[in-house]
GROMACS .gro file of C-alpha atoms in nm:
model
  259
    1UNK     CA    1   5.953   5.121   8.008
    2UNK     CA    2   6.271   5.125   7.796
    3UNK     CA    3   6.520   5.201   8.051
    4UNK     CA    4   6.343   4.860   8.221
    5UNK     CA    5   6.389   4.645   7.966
    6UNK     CA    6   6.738   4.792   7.916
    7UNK     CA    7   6.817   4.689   8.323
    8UNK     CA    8   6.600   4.358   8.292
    9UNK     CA    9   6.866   4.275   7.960
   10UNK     CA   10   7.156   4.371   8.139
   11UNK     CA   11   7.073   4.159   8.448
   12UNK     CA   12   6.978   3.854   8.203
   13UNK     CA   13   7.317   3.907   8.037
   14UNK     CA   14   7.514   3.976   8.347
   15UNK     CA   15   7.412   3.652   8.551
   16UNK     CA   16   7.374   3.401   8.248
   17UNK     CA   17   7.108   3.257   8.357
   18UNK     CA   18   6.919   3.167   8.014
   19UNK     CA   19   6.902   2.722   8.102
   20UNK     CA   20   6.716   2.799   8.473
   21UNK     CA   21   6.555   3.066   8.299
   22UNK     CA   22   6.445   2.818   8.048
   23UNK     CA   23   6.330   2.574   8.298
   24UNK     CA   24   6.156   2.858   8.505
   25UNK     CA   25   5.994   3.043   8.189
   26UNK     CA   26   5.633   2.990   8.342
   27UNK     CA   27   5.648   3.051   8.723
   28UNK     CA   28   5.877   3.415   8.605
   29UNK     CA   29   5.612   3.505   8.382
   30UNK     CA   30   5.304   3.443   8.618
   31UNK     CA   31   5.568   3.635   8.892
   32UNK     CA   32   5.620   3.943   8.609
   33UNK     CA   33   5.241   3.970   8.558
   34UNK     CA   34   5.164   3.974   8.929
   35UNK     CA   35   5.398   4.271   8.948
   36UNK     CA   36   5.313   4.464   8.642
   37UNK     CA   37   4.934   4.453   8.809
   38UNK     CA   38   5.043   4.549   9.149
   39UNK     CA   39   5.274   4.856   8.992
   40UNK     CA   40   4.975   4.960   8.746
   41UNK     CA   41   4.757   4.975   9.015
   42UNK     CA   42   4.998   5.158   9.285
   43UNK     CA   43   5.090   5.401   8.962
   44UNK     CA   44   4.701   5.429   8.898
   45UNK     CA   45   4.647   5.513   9.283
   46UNK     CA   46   4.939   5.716   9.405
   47UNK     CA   47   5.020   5.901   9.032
   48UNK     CA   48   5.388   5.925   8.861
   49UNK     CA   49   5.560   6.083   9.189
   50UNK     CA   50   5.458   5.896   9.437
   51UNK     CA   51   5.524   5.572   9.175
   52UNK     CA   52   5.929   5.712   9.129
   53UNK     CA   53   5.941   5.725   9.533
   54UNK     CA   54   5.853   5.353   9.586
   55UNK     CA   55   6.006   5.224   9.278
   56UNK     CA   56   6.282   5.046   9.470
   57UNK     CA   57   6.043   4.813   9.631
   58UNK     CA   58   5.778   4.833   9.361
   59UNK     CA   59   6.007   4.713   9.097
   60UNK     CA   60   6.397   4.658   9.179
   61UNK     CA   61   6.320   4.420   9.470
   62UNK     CA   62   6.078   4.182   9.254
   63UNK     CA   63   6.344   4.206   8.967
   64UNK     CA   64   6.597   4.117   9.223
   65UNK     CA   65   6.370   3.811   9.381
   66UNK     CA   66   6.303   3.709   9.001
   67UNK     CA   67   6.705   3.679   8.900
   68UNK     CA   68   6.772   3.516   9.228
   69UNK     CA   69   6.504   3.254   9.182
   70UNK     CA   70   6.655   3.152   8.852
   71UNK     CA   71   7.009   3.250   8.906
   72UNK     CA   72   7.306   2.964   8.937
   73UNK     CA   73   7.462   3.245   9.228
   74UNK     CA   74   7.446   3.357   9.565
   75UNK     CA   75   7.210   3.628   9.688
   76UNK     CA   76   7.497   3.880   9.745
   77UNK     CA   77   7.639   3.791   9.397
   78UNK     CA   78   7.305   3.893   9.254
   79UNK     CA   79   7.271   4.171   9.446
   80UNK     CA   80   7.600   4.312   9.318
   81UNK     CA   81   7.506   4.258   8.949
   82UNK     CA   82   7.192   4.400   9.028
   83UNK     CA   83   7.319   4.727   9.230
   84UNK     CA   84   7.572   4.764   8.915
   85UNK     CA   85   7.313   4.703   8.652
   86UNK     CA   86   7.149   4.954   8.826
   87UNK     CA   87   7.402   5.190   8.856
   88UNK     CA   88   7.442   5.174   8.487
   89UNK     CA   89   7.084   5.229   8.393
   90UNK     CA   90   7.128   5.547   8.633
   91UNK     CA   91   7.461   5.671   8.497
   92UNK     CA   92   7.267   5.690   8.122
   93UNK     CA   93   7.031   5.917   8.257
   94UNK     CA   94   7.299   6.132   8.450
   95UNK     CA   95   7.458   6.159   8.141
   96UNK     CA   96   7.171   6.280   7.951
   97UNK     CA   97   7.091   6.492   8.222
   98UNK     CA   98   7.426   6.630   8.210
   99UNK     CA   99   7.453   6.711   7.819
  100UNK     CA  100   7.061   6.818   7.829
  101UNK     CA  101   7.188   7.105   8.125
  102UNK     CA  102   7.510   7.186   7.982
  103UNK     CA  103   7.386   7.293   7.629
  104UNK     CA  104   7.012   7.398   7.781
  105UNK     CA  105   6.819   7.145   7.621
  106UNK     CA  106   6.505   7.055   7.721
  107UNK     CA  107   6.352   6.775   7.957
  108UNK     CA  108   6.305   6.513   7.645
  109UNK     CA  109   6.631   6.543   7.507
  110UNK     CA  110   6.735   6.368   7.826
  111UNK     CA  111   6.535   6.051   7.728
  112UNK     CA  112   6.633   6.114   7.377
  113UNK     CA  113   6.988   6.077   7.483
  114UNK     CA  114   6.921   5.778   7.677
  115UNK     CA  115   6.744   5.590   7.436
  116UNK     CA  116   7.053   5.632   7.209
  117UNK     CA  117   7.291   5.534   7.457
  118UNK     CA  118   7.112   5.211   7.514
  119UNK     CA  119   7.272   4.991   7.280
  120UNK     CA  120   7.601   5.089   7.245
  121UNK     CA  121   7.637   5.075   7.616
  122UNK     CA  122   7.510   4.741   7.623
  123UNK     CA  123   7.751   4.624   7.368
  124UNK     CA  124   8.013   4.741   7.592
  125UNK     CA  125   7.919   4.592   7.932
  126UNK     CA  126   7.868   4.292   7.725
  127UNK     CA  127   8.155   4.266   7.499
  128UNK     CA  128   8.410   4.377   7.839
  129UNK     CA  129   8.217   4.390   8.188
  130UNK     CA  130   8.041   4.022   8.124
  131UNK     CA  131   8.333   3.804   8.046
  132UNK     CA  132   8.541   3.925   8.383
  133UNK     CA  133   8.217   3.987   8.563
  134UNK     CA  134   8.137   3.569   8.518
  135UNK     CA  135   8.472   3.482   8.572
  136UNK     CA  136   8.442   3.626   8.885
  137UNK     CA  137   8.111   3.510   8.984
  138UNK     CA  138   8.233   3.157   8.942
  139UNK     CA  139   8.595   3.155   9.102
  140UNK     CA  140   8.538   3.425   9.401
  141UNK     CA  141   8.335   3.389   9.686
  142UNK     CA  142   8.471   3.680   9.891
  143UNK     CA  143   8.424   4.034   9.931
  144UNK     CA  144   8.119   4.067   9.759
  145UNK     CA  145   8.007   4.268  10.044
  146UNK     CA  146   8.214   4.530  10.002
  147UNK     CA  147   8.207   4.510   9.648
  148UNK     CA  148   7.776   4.589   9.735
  149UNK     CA  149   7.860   4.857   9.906
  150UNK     CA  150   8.001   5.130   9.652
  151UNK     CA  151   7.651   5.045   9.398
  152UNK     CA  152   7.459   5.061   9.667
  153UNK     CA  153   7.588   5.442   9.806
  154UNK     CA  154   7.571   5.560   9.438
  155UNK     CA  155   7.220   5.425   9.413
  156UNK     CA  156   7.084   5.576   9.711
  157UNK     CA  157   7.243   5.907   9.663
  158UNK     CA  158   7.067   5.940   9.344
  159UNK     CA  159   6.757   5.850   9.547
  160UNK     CA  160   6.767   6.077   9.790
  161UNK     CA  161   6.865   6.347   9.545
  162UNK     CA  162   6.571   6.285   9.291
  163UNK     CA  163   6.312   5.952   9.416
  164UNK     CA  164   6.455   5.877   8.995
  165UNK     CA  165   6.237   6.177   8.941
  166UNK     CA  166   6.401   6.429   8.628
  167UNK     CA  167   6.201   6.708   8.731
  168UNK     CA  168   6.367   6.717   9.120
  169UNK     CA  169   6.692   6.750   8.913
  170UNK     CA  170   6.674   7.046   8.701
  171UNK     CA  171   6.813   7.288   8.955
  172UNK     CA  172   7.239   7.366   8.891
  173UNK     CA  173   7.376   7.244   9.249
  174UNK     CA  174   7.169   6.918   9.233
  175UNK     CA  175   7.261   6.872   8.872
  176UNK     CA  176   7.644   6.904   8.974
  177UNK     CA  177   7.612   6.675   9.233
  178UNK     CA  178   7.489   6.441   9.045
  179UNK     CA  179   7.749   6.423   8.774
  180UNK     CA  180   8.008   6.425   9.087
  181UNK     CA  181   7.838   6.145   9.238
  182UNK     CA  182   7.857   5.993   8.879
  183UNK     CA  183   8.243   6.056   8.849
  184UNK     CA  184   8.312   5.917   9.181
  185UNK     CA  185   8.121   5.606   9.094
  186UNK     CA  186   8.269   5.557   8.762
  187UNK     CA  187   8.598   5.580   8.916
  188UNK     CA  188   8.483   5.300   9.179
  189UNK     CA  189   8.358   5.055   8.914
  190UNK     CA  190   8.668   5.091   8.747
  191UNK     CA  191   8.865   4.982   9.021
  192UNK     CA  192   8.685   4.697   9.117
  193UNK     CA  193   8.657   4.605   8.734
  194UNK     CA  194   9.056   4.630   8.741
  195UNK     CA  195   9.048   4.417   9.059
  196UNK     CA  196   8.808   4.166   8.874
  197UNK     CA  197   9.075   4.146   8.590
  198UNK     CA  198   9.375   4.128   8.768
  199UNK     CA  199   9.199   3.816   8.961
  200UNK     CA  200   9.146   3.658   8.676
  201UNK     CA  201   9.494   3.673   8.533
  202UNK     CA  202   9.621   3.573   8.871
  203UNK     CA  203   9.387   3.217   8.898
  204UNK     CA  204   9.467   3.160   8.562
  205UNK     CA  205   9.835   3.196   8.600
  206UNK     CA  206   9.770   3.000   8.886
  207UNK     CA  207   9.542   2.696   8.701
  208UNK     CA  208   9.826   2.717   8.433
  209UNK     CA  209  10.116   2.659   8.679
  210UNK     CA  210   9.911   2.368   8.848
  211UNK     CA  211   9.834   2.231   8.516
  212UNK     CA  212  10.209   2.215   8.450
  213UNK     CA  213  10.269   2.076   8.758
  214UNK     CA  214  10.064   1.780   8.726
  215UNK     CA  215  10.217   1.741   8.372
  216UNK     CA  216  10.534   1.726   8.538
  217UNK     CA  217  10.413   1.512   8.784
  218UNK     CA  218  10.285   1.267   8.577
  219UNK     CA  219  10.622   1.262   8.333
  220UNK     CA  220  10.783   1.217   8.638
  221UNK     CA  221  10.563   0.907   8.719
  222UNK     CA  222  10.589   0.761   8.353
  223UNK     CA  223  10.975   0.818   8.371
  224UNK     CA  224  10.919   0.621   8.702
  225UNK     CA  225  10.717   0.351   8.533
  226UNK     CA  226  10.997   0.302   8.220
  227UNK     CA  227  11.300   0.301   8.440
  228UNK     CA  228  11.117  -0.008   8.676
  229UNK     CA  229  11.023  -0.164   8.380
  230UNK     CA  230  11.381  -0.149   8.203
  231UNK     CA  231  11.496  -0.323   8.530
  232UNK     CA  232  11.257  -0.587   8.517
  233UNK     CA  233  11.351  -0.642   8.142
  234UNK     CA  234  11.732  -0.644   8.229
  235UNK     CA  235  11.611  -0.903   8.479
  236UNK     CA  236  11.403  -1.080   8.246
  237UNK     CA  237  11.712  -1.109   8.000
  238UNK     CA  238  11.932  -1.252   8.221
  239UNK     CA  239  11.678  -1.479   8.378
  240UNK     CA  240  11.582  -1.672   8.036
  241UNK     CA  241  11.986  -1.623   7.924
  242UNK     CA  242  12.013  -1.830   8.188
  243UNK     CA  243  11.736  -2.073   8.114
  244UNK     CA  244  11.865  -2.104   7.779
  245UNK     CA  245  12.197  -2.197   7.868
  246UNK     CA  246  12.078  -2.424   8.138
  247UNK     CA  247  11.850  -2.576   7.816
  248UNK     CA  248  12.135  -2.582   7.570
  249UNK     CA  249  12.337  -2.800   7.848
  250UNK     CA  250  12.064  -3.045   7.899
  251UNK     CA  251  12.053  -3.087   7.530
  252UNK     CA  252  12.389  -3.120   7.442
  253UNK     CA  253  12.449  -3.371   7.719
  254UNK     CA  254  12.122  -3.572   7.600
  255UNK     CA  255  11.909  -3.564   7.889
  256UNK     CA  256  11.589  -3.458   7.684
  257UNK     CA  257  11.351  -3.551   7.962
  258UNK     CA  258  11.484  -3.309   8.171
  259UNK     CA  259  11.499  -3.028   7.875
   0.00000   0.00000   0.00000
């Protein structure tokens, strides 16, 4: 239950998506109901390991229909935040799996280890993953595909090591494996983070240079604007120089009709 609200929280925070949320509040609640029946009964029916072995379709796949009903982004947009969240929520557990093997602890320490992670993971994705992540979201609309695909290959790996069952994982090789399959995905993730980042620095470099050149542009344009109007003025000037002369004449020769 924890490690769902933890993947439901990161999603939320991921996709921003609190003012269609807002708007949607009822029909998402009737939705999360209608699922939390249908799982209770499945789990009630089948038991805990046959539950773990359809819990991609029991409960990713309605999360993922939920947060694209009342998401601002594409499908494959939310599909990548939710193969990453997921990824994440799975990493936590490799890790306690990990530190529960390597200094022999037992089954519970694992969820003990998770529950602690939790948070400060959280704080992280959100205080450096979200602000690139959104960026991203907003100004790229390419290669999202691949960017599914390394999430995706970590996620089912772990699935068809362990159906996101702890007790098909206690044996050493699969254990290893794991934490390989961990390493190779962190390494991933950092890469496209990097990718994400470097990205963003480019368009903004590049809003900032077309935000100076439409400064200069319209400096360029005012300059424009004062040098025709400083010829008009010299024209004006010696227009009414003239007119004034032409006055002063008509005056000094007494022909005030005419003036």
């Amino acid at each position: 239950f924890l490690q769902l609200v933890f993947l439901i929280s990161m999603m939320y925070t991921l996709l921003d998506c609190k003012e269609k949320l807002k708007k949607n509040r009822y029909k998402i609640g009737m939705f999360a109901i209608a699922v939390i029946i249908c799982d209770a009964l499945v789990f009630h029916r089948l038991g805990y390991t046959r539950f773990l072995s359809l819990y991609p379709l029991l409960v990713h796949l309605p999360m993922f229909l939920a947060f694209s009903y009342v998401s601002e982004f594409k499908l494959i947009k939310v599909l990548f935040v939710h193969l990453t969240a997921t990824t994440i929520t799975l990493s936590i557990t490799v890790l306690g799996l990990f530190v529960a093997y390597y200094f022999s602890l037992s089954k519970a320490a694992v969820n003990i280890i998770c529950y602690i992670s939790y948070l400060p993971v959280w704080y992280l994705v959100y205080r450096y993953l979200r602000p690139t992540l959104l960026y991203t979201l907003r100004s790229t609309d390419k290669g999202w595909i691949g960017f599914c695909i390394i999430p995706f290959a970590y996620t089912l790996l772990i699935y068809s090591i362990s159906t996101f069952n702890l007790e098909a994982v206690e044996a050493e090789p699969i254990t290893l494996n794991v934490v390989f399959y961990f390493i190779l995905a962190f390494a991933s993730h950092y890469m496209i983070l990097r990718y994400f980042r470097l990205n963003r620095e480019q368009l903004t470099l590049q809003n900032e240079q077309d935000l100076l050149k439409s400064q200069a542009l319209a400096a360029q344009t005012h300059l424009e604007a004062l040098k025709e109007s400083q010829e008009k003025t010299i024209i004006y000037r010696h227009d009414l120089r003239h007119h004034m002369h032409y006055l002063n004449t008509c005056i000094a020769e007494n022909h005030l009709e005419e003036a």
